[in-house]
Amino acid sequence: MKRTLPKLVIRWYLQNKRDLPWRENKEPYRVWLSEMMLQQTRVQAVIPYYKRFLAELPTIGALAAANEEQLYKLWQGLGYYSRARNLQKAARVIMTEYDGVFPNAYEQILKLPGVGPYTAGAIASICFDAPVPAVDGNVLRVTARIEGLAVDISQPAVKKEIREALLQIYPKSGSGDFTQGLMELGATVCVPGGKPKCGECPVKSICKAFQNGATGEIPLKKPAKTRTHESITVFVLVCNEKFAIRKREEKGLLAGLWEFPNNVGILTSEQAISLASSWDVKPEKIAKKADKKHVFTHIEWHMRFYRIPCGEQSARFIWVDEDALRDTYAIPTAFQMPDFLCDFRKIPHSQTLLFL
Ligand code: SF4
């Protein structure tokens, strides 16, 4: 990898970086939170969540002390809730093992719950100017193109090779700007899919893919992942203007979050009423029915919602009003049905949501 790369990238980054809230200062808590939120989620979707989270939990101590409901509520709609749980676990480690001060060595950061080599590299270089790369999909794509590597960048061996090559050229100072410059280049110029904007790229003079007219072939395209399809019926049971909810199991998809009662498979109206009767809620007839598809990374849910007025609040569920649904309980986006139930999403979410 060319030794001139950092200089070209840093100079361009300092002149072209986007104004983002986590770039206001290099306080590790802010940078860490942004990196965790940005995993699997677009920048524009993250911004409102990020601001709200920092306003409510402005310090590592506040995050460590937050209760689960508050934490999940702040994360509601971002998906991948294990990130929120890991953030809090790591905050508690920092409070007990580091007296509340974020550790500054790459190896220490890497040991925090939920922190992998990418996030540790990002924090160490951005906050502490350590010459350590942060190699994510953007950086892999950019560097594979610069080096003219027609390889599958999802392969661990490729990632390792690129990380080691970057390590050799990381600057002694300005590491954070180099890290962010590579990320920014991948996000705004050397974009995935479509055509990279090579004409405005600061590294085109050393980019082999550009020089060889191979930007369309690099990196190699991976075969599309197949998703599992699952069907479920969701019961929106309403009694005296209160909705029945229950907590999901502590393991697996959407672990520990709240949900509306549901059942595997798409039930007919009669089957749904029959099942609801077995829950001792005295269901009346179905008031509303709607279908929805919700797409996770590996699973696609085909959902049928039934809104059913009920005569009794069975003790097998918790019954909460609309305000509590909106403000207190974290209901994953998958279980939300705007225009059918109540629109208790306050801010945009990142997950794909399609209505049939
Ligand atoms: Fe990407 Fe084109 Fe720049 Fe090469 S010249 S890094 S392909 S945008």
Coordinates of C-alpha atoms and ligand atoms in Angstrom, one line a residue:
M1 CA 0.0 0.0 0.0
K2 CA 1.4 3.4 -1.0
R3 CA 2.8 5.5 1.9
T4 CA 1.3 8.7 0.3
L5 CA -2.2 7.3 1.0
P6 CA -2.7 8.8 4.5
K7 CA -1.6 12.3 3.4
L8 CA -4.0 12.4 0.4
V9 CA -6.9 11.1 2.5
I10 CA -6.3 13.3 5.5
R11 CA -6.0 16.5 3.4
W12 CA -9.2 15.7 1.5
Y13 CA -11.0 14.7 4.7
L14 CA -10.2 17.9 6.5
Q15 CA -11.7 19.9 3.7
N16 CA -14.7 17.7 2.9
K17 CA -15.9 16.0 6.1
R18 CA -19.6 16.1 6.8
D19 CA -20.8 18.0 9.8
L20 CA -22.0 15.1 12.1
P21 CA -22.9 15.4 15.8
W22 CA -20.3 12.8 16.9
R23 CA -17.6 14.9 15.3
E24 CA -18.2 17.9 17.5
N25 CA -15.5 16.6 19.9
K26 CA -13.5 13.5 20.4
E27 CA -14.8 12.5 23.8
P28 CA -14.6 8.6 23.8
Y29 CA -18.1 8.1 25.1
R30 CA -19.5 10.1 22.2
V31 CA -17.4 8.3 19.6
W32 CA -18.0 4.9 21.0
L33 CA -21.8 5.5 21.1
S34 CA -21.8 6.7 17.5
E35 CA -19.8 3.7 16.3
M36 CA -22.1 1.2 18.1
M37 CA -25.2 3.0 16.6
L38 CA -23.7 3.2 13.1
Q39 CA -23.2 -0.6 12.9
Q40 CA -25.8 -1.8 10.3
T41 CA -27.5 1.5 10.4
R42 CA -27.4 4.6 8.1
V43 CA -26.0 7.9 9.3
Q44 CA -29.2 9.9 8.7
A45 CA -31.2 7.3 10.7
V46 CA -28.8 7.3 13.6
I47 CA -28.6 11.1 14.1
P48 CA -31.9 11.6 16.0
Y49 CA -31.3 8.5 18.1
Y50 CA -27.8 9.6 18.9
K51 CA -28.9 13.1 20.1
R52 CA -31.7 11.7 22.2
F53 CA -29.5 9.1 23.8
L54 CA -26.8 11.6 24.7
A55 CA -29.4 14.0 26.1
E56 CA -30.9 11.4 28.4
L57 CA -27.7 9.5 29.2
P58 CA -24.9 12.1 28.9
T59 CA -22.1 10.2 30.6
I60 CA -20.8 6.6 31.0
G61 CA -22.0 6.7 34.6
A62 CA -25.5 7.6 33.5
L63 CA -25.5 4.7 31.0
A64 CA -24.2 2.3 33.6
A65 CA -27.0 3.2 36.0
A66 CA -29.9 3.4 33.5
N67 CA -32.6 0.8 33.9
E68 CA -33.4 -1.7 31.1
E69 CA -36.6 -0.1 30.0
Q70 CA -35.0 3.3 29.6
L71 CA -32.2 1.8 27.6
Y72 CA -34.4 -0.2 25.3
K73 CA -36.7 2.7 24.8
L74 CA -33.8 4.9 23.7
W75 CA -32.8 2.1 21.3
Q76 CA -36.3 1.3 20.1
G77 CA -36.4 1.3 16.2
L78 CA -32.6 1.0 15.8
G79 CA -32.8 -2.8 15.9
Y80 CA -30.0 -5.2 16.9
Y81 CA -30.7 -4.6 20.6
S82 CA -27.7 -6.6 21.7
R83 CA -25.7 -3.5 20.9
A84 CA -27.6 -1.6 23.6
R85 CA -27.1 -4.3 26.1
N86 CA -23.4 -4.5 25.3
L87 CA -23.0 -0.7 25.6
Q88 CA -24.4 -0.9 29.1
K89 CA -22.3 -3.9 30.1
A90 CA -19.2 -2.1 28.9
A91 CA -20.2 1.1 30.7
R92 CA -20.4 -0.9 33.9
V93 CA -17.0 -2.4 33.3
I94 CA -15.5 1.1 32.8
M95 CA -17.1 2.3 36.0
T96 CA -15.8 -0.6 38.1
E97 CA -12.4 -1.4 36.5
Y98 CA -11.4 2.0 35.2
D99 CA -13.0 4.4 37.7
G100 CA -15.4 5.7 35.0
V101 CA -12.5 6.8 32.7
F102 CA -12.6 5.3 29.2
P103 CA -9.5 3.2 28.7
N104 CA -7.1 4.6 26.1
A105 CA -5.1 1.5 25.0
Y106 CA -6.4 -0.5 22.0
E107 CA -6.0 -3.8 23.8
Q108 CA -8.0 -2.6 26.8
I109 CA -10.7 -1.1 24.6
L110 CA -10.9 -4.4 22.6
K111 CA -11.7 -6.3 25.8
L112 CA -14.9 -4.3 26.5
P113 CA -18.1 -6.2 25.9
G114 CA -19.4 -5.7 22.4
V115 CA -16.3 -4.1 21.1
G116 CA -14.5 -5.8 18.2
P117 CA -11.3 -4.9 16.3
Y118 CA -13.1 -2.3 14.1
T119 CA -14.7 -0.4 17.0
A120 CA -11.6 -0.6 19.1
G121 CA -9.5 0.7 16.2
A122 CA -11.9 3.5 15.6
I123 CA -12.0 4.7 19.2
A124 CA -8.2 4.3 19.7
S125 CA -7.3 6.2 16.6
I126 CA -10.0 8.9 16.7
C127 CA -9.9 9.6 20.4
F128 CA -6.4 8.8 21.3
D129 CA -4.6 9.2 18.0
A130 CA -3.2 5.7 18.2
P131 CA -1.9 4.4 14.8
V132 CA -4.4 1.5 14.6
P133 CA -6.7 0.9 11.6
A134 CA -10.5 0.4 11.8
V135 CA -11.4 -1.9 9.0
D136 CA -15.1 -2.1 8.2
G137 CA -16.9 -2.7 4.9
N138 CA -16.4 0.8 3.6
V139 CA -12.6 0.7 4.3
L140 CA -12.3 -2.8 2.8
R141 CA -14.0 -1.7 -0.4
V142 CA -11.9 1.5 -0.7
T143 CA -8.6 -0.2 -0.1
A144 CA -9.4 -3.2 -2.3
R145 CA -10.1 -0.8 -5.1
I146 CA -7.0 1.3 -4.5
E147 CA -4.9 -1.9 -4.5
G148 CA -6.7 -3.4 -7.4
L149 CA -7.7 -6.6 -5.5
A150 CA -10.5 -8.5 -7.2
V151 CA -11.3 -10.4 -4.0
D152 CA -14.3 -11.2 -1.8
I153 CA -13.8 -8.7 1.0
S154 CA -16.1 -10.6 3.3
Q155 CA -13.3 -13.3 3.7
P156 CA -11.5 -13.0 7.0
A157 CA -8.1 -13.7 5.4
V158 CA -8.7 -10.6 3.1
K159 CA -9.7 -8.5 6.0
K160 CA -6.6 -9.5 7.9
E161 CA -4.3 -8.8 4.9
I162 CA -5.8 -5.4 4.4
R163 CA -5.6 -4.5 8.1
E164 CA -1.9 -5.5 8.2
A165 CA -1.1 -3.5 5.0
L166 CA -2.8 -0.5 6.6
L167 CA -1.0 -0.9 9.8
Q168 CA 2.3 -0.5 8.0
I169 CA 1.4 3.0 6.7
Y170 CA -0.7 4.4 9.5
P171 CA 0.6 7.9 10.3
K172 CA 2.2 8.6 13.7
S173 CA -0.1 11.7 14.1
G174 CA -3.4 12.3 12.4
S175 CA -4.4 8.7 12.8
G176 CA -8.0 9.6 13.7
D177 CA -8.3 11.8 10.6
F178 CA -6.9 9.0 8.5
T179 CA -9.4 6.5 10.0
Q180 CA -12.3 8.9 9.5
G181 CA -11.1 10.0 6.1
L182 CA -11.1 6.4 4.8
M183 CA -14.6 5.9 6.2
E184 CA -15.8 9.2 4.7
L185 CA -14.3 8.3 1.3
G186 CA -16.2 5.0 1.4
A187 CA -19.4 6.7 2.4
T188 CA -19.5 9.6 0.0
V189 CA -17.1 9.0 -2.9
C190 CA -16.0 5.4 -3.3
V191 CA -19.6 4.3 -2.8
P192 CA -20.9 0.7 -2.8
G193 CA -22.9 -0.5 -5.8
G194 CA -23.4 1.9 -8.7
K195 CA -20.5 3.9 -9.8
P196 CA -17.8 5.3 -7.5
K197 CA -17.2 9.1 -8.1
C198 CA -13.6 8.6 -9.2
G199 CA -13.5 12.1 -10.9
E200 CA -13.7 13.8 -7.5
C201 CA -11.6 11.2 -5.6
P202 CA -8.4 12.4 -3.8
V203 CA -6.6 9.1 -4.4
K204 CA -7.3 8.4 -8.0
S205 CA -3.7 9.0 -8.9
I206 CA -2.7 5.9 -6.9
C207 CA -5.9 3.8 -7.4
K208 CA -5.3 0.6 -9.5
A209 CA -9.0 -0.1 -10.0
F210 CA -9.5 3.3 -11.5
Q211 CA -6.4 3.2 -13.6
N212 CA -7.4 -0.3 -14.9
G213 CA -11.0 0.6 -15.5
A214 CA -12.0 -2.2 -13.0
T215 CA -14.1 -0.3 -10.5
G216 CA -17.1 -2.3 -11.5
E217 CA -15.5 -5.6 -10.8
I218 CA -13.8 -4.7 -7.5
P219 CA -14.6 -5.9 -4.9
L220 CA -16.1 -9.2 -6.1
K221 CA -19.8 -9.4 -5.7
K222 CA -21.0 -11.9 -3.1
P223 CA -23.9 -14.2 -3.9
A224 CA -27.0 -12.7 -2.2
K225 CA -27.8 -14.2 1.2
T226 CA -31.0 -16.3 1.4
R227 CA -33.4 -15.5 4.2
T228 CA -35.5 -17.8 6.2
H229 CA -39.3 -17.0 5.9
E230 CA -41.5 -17.3 9.0
S231 CA -45.2 -16.5 9.3
I232 CA -46.7 -15.2 12.5
T233 CA -50.1 -14.0 13.7
V234 CA -50.0 -11.0 16.1
F235 CA -52.8 -10.3 18.5
V236 CA -53.6 -6.7 19.4
L237 CA -55.9 -7.4 22.3
V238 CA -57.7 -4.3 23.6
C239 CA -59.7 -4.2 26.9
N240 CA -60.8 -0.9 28.5
E241 CA -58.4 1.0 26.2
K242 CA -55.5 -1.1 27.4
F243 CA -53.3 -3.3 25.2
A244 CA -52.0 -6.8 26.2
I245 CA -48.2 -7.1 26.0
R246 CA -45.7 -9.6 27.2
K247 CA -42.0 -9.9 27.5
R248 CA -40.0 -12.0 25.0
E249 CA -37.6 -14.6 26.1
E250 CA -34.1 -13.5 27.2
K251 CA -32.4 -15.4 24.4
G252 CA -32.8 -15.2 20.6
L253 CA -34.2 -12.6 18.2
L254 CA -35.4 -9.4 20.0
A255 CA -34.5 -11.0 23.3
G256 CA -36.0 -9.4 26.4
L257 CA -38.1 -6.8 24.6
W258 CA -41.9 -6.4 24.8
E259 CA -44.3 -7.8 22.2
F260 CA -47.9 -8.3 21.5
P261 CA -49.1 -11.9 22.0
N262 CA -48.4 -13.8 18.8
N263 CA -48.4 -17.3 17.4
V264 CA -46.4 -19.1 14.8
G265 CA -48.3 -19.4 11.4
I266 CA -51.0 -17.3 9.9
L267 CA -54.3 -18.1 11.6
T268 CA -57.8 -17.6 10.1
S269 CA -60.2 -15.2 12.0
E270 CA -61.9 -18.2 13.6
Q271 CA -58.7 -19.8 14.7
A272 CA -57.5 -16.5 16.1
I273 CA -60.6 -16.0 18.2
S274 CA -60.4 -19.6 19.3
L275 CA -56.8 -19.2 20.5
A276 CA -57.5 -15.8 22.2
S277 CA -60.4 -17.5 24.0
S278 CA -57.9 -20.0 25.5
W279 CA -56.0 -17.0 27.0
D280 CA -59.1 -16.0 29.2
V281 CA -59.5 -12.6 27.6
K282 CA -63.1 -13.0 26.4
P283 CA -62.4 -11.9 22.8
E284 CA -65.2 -10.4 20.8
K285 CA -65.1 -10.4 17.0
I286 CA -62.1 -9.2 15.1
A287 CA -62.3 -5.4 14.6
K288 CA -59.4 -5.0 12.2
K289 CA -57.0 -7.1 10.2
A290 CA -53.8 -6.2 8.4
D291 CA -50.8 -7.9 6.9
K292 CA -47.2 -6.7 7.0
K293 CA -43.7 -8.0 6.1
H294 CA -40.7 -7.2 8.3
V295 CA -37.2 -8.0 7.1
F296 CA -34.4 -8.8 9.5
T297 CA -30.9 -9.6 8.2
H298 CA -31.4 -13.3 8.1
I299 CA -35.2 -13.7 8.6
E300 CA -38.3 -12.4 7.0
W301 CA -41.4 -12.3 9.0
H302 CA -44.8 -12.4 7.2
M303 CA -47.2 -11.1 9.8
R304 CA -50.9 -11.0 10.2
F305 CA -52.2 -8.5 12.8
Y306 CA -55.7 -8.9 14.4
R307 CA -57.1 -6.2 16.6
I308 CA -59.5 -7.8 18.9
P309 CA -61.7 -6.1 21.6
C310 CA -61.8 -8.1 24.7
G311 CA -64.0 -8.4 27.8
E312 CA -61.4 -9.4 30.4
Q313 CA -57.8 -8.5 31.2
S314 CA -56.2 -11.9 31.7
A315 CA -53.3 -12.0 34.2
R316 CA -51.2 -13.8 31.7
F317 CA -50.4 -10.4 30.1
I318 CA -49.5 -6.9 31.2
W319 CA -52.2 -4.4 30.1
V320 CA -50.9 -0.9 29.2
D321 CA -52.5 2.2 27.7
E322 CA -51.4 3.9 24.5
D323 CA -49.2 6.5 26.4
A324 CA -47.3 3.7 28.2
L325 CA -46.8 1.9 24.9
R326 CA -45.4 5.0 23.4
D327 CA -43.3 6.3 26.3
T328 CA -42.4 3.4 28.6
Y329 CA -42.3 0.0 26.9
A330 CA -39.8 -0.8 24.1
I331 CA -41.8 -2.5 21.4
P332 CA -39.6 -3.6 18.5
T333 CA -40.5 -2.0 15.1
A334 CA -41.5 -5.5 13.8
F335 CA -44.5 -5.4 16.1
Q336 CA -45.6 -1.9 15.3
M337 CA -48.4 -1.3 12.9
P338 CA -49.0 2.4 12.1
D339 CA -52.5 3.3 11.0
F340 CA -53.7 0.1 12.5
L341 CA -52.9 0.3 16.1
C342 CA -51.4 3.6 17.0
D343 CA -48.3 5.2 15.6
F344 CA -46.0 5.2 18.5
R345 CA -42.8 5.6 16.6
K346 CA -41.5 9.1 17.4
I347 CA -38.4 9.0 15.2
P348 CA -37.5 7.3 11.9
H349 CA -36.2 3.8 12.1
S350 CA -33.6 2.0 10.0
Q351 CA -35.1 -1.4 9.4
T352 CA -36.8 -2.2 6.2
L353 CA -40.5 -2.1 6.7
L354 CA -42.8 -3.0 3.9
F355 CA -46.6 -3.2 4.0
L356 CA -48.5 -5.7 1.9
Ligands
SF4_1 FE1 -12.7 4.5 -5.3 FE2 -12.5 5.6 -7.7 FE3 -11.3 6.7 -5.7 FE4 -10.4 4.4 -6.7 S1 -10.5 6.4 -7.7 S2 -10.7 4.9 -4.5 S3 -12.4 3.4 -7.2 S4 -13.5 6.5 -6.0

